[in-house]
Coordinates of C-alpha atoms in Angstrom, one line a residue:
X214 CA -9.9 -12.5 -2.8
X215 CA -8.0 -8.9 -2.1
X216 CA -4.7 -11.1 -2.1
X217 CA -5.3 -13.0 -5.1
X218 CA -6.7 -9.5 -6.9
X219 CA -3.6 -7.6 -5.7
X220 CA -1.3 -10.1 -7.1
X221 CA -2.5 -10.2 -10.2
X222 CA -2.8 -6.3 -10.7
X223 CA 0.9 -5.8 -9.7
X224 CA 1.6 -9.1 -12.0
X225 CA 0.4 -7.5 -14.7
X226 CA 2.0 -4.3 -14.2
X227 CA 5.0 -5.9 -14.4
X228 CA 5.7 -6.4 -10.3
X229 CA 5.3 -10.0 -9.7
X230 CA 7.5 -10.8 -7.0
X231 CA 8.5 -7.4 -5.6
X232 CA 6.3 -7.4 -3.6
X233 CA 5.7 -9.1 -0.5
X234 CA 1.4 -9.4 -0.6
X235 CA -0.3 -10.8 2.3
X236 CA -4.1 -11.7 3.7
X237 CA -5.1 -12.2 7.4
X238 CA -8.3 -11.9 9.3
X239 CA -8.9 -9.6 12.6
X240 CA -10.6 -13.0 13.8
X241 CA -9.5 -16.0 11.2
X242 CA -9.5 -19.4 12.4
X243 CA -6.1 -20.8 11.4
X244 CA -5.3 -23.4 8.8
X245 CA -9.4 -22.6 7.4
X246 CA -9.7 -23.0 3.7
X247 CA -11.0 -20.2 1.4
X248 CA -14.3 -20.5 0.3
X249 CA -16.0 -21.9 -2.4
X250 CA -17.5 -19.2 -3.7
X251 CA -14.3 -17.1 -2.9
X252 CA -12.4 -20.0 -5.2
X253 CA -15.2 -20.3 -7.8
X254 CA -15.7 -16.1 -8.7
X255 CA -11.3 -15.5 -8.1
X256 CA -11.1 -18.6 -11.3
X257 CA -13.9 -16.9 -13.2
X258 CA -11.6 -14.0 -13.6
X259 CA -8.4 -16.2 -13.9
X260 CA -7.2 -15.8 -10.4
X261 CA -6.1 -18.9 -8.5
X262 CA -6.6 -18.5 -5.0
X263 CA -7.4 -22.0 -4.0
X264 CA -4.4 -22.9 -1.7
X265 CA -4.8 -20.0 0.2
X266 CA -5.6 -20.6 4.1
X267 CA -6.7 -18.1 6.3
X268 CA -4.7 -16.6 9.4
X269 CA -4.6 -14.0 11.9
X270 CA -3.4 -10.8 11.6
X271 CA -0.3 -10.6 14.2
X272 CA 2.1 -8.4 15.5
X273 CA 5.1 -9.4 13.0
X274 CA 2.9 -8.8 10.1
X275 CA 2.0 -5.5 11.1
X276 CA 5.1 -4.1 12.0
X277 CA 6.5 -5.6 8.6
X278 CA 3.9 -4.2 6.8
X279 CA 4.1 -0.9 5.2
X280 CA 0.4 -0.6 3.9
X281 CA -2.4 -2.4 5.7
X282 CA -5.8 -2.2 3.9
X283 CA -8.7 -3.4 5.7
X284 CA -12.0 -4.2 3.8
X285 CA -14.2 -2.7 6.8
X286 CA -13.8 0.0 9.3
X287 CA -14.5 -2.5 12.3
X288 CA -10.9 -4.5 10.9
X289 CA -8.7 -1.4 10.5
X290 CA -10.1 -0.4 14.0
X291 CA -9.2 -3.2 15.0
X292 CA -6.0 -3.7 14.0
X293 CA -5.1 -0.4 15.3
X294 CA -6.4 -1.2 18.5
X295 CA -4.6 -4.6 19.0
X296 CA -1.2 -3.1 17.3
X297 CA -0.1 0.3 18.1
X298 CA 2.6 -0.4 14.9
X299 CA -0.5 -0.4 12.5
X300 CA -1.4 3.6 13.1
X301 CA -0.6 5.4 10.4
X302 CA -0.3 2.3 7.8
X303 CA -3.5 1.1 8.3
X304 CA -6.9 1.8 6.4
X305 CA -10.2 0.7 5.0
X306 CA -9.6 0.1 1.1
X307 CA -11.9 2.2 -0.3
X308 CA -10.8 5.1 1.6
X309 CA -7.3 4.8 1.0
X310 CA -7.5 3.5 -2.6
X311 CA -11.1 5.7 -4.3
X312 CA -10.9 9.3 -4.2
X313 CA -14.6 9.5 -2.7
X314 CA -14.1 6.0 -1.2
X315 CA -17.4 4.2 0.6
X316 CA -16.6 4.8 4.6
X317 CA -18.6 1.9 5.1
X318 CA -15.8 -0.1 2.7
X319 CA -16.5 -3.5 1.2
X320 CA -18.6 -6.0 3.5
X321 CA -18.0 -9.5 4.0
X322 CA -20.1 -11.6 1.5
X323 CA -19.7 -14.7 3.9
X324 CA -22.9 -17.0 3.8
X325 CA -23.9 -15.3 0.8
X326 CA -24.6 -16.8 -3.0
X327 CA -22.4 -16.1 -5.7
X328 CA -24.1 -12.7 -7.0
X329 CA -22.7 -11.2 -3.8
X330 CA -19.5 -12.6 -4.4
X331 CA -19.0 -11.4 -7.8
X332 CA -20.2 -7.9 -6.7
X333 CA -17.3 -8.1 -3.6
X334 CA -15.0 -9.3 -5.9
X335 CA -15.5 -6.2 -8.5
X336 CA -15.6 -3.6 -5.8
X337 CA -12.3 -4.8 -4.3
X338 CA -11.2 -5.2 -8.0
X339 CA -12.1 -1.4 -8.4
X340 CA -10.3 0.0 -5.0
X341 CA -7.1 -1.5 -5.8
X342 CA -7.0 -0.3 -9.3
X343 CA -7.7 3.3 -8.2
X344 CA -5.1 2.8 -5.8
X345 CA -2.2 0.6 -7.5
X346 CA -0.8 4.1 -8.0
X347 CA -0.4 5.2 -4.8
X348 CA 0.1 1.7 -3.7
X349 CA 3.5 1.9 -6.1
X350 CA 4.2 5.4 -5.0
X351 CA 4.5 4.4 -1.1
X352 CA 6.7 1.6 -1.8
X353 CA 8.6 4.2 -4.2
X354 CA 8.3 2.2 -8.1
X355 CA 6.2 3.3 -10.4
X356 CA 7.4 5.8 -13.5
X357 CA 11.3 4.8 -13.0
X358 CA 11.0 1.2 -12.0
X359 CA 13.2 1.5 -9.0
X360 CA 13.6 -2.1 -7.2
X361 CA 12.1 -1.3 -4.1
X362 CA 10.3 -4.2 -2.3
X363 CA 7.3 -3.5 0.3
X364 CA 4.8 -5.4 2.2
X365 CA 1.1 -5.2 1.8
X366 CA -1.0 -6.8 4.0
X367 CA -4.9 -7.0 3.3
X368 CA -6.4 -7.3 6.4
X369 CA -9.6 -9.1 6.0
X370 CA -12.9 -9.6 7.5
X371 CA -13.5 -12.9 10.1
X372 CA -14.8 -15.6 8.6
X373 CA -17.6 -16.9 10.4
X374 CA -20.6 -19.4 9.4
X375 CA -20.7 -21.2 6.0
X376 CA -20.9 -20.2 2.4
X377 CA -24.5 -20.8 0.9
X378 CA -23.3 -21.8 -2.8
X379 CA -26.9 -21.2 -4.4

């Protein structure tokens, strides 16, 4: 959902396509659909996220990457850990993005029902708003509308188990 909420935020602020906006899990199994709650609350809000597959976070995306934002301190840990290129680009959303950010960031709502889903999908919502400024200021747009392009990866929780959709 970060992805598809990060896409549409710089969309709207008149970035689509300057950026290069990524997702992949510390522990995704490749090729694995989004899902259906994922699909069902992104469309709710007019985000489209239904072609997206997961992947695993790897070395080339990190060392492309100029901002890595994790959803939980475990997957920025990790992603430190397994990539000595992600220190000092990567952190947990809220604390990079919210002024008084949740340490714990933004759990996994996996095997959850749509309520929890919703309320993921508005927190993460809320983090990258707070932070689209700073978000712009790293990759150097924002108040003059310099052409700059950056990568953002979202680095995701694993997906593990099944969605309950009740």
């Amino acid at each position: 959902m970060a992805e598809g909420i990060l896409r549409a935020l710089l969309r709207r602020e008149g970035y689509a396509g300057e950026f290069v906006v990524e997702s992949a899990g510390t522990h995704a199994t490749p090729g694995a659909p989004v899902s259906a709650n994922s699909v069902e609350v992104s469309a709710e809000r007019g985000i489209d996220i239904r072609g997206h597959v997961a992947r695993p976070l790897s070395r080339r995306m990190v060392e492309r990457a100029d901002l890595i934002l994790a959803m939980e301190p475990e997957h920025a840990d990790f992603a430190r850990m397994a990539y000595s290129e992600a220190d000092g680009k990567c952190f947990v959303l809220t604390q990079y993005c919210e002024s008084e950010g949740d340490p714990l960031g933004i759990p996994d709502p996996i095997g959850m029902g749509l309520s929890s889903y919703r309320e993921t999908f508005s927190r993460i919502e809320a983090g990258l708003l707070a932070g689209l400024p700073r978000i712009l200021a790293l990759a150097g747009v924002g108040g003059d509308r310099r052409e700059q392009k950056t990568t953002t990866e979202i680095a995701t929780p694993p997906r593990e188990g099944g969605d309950d959709d009740e």
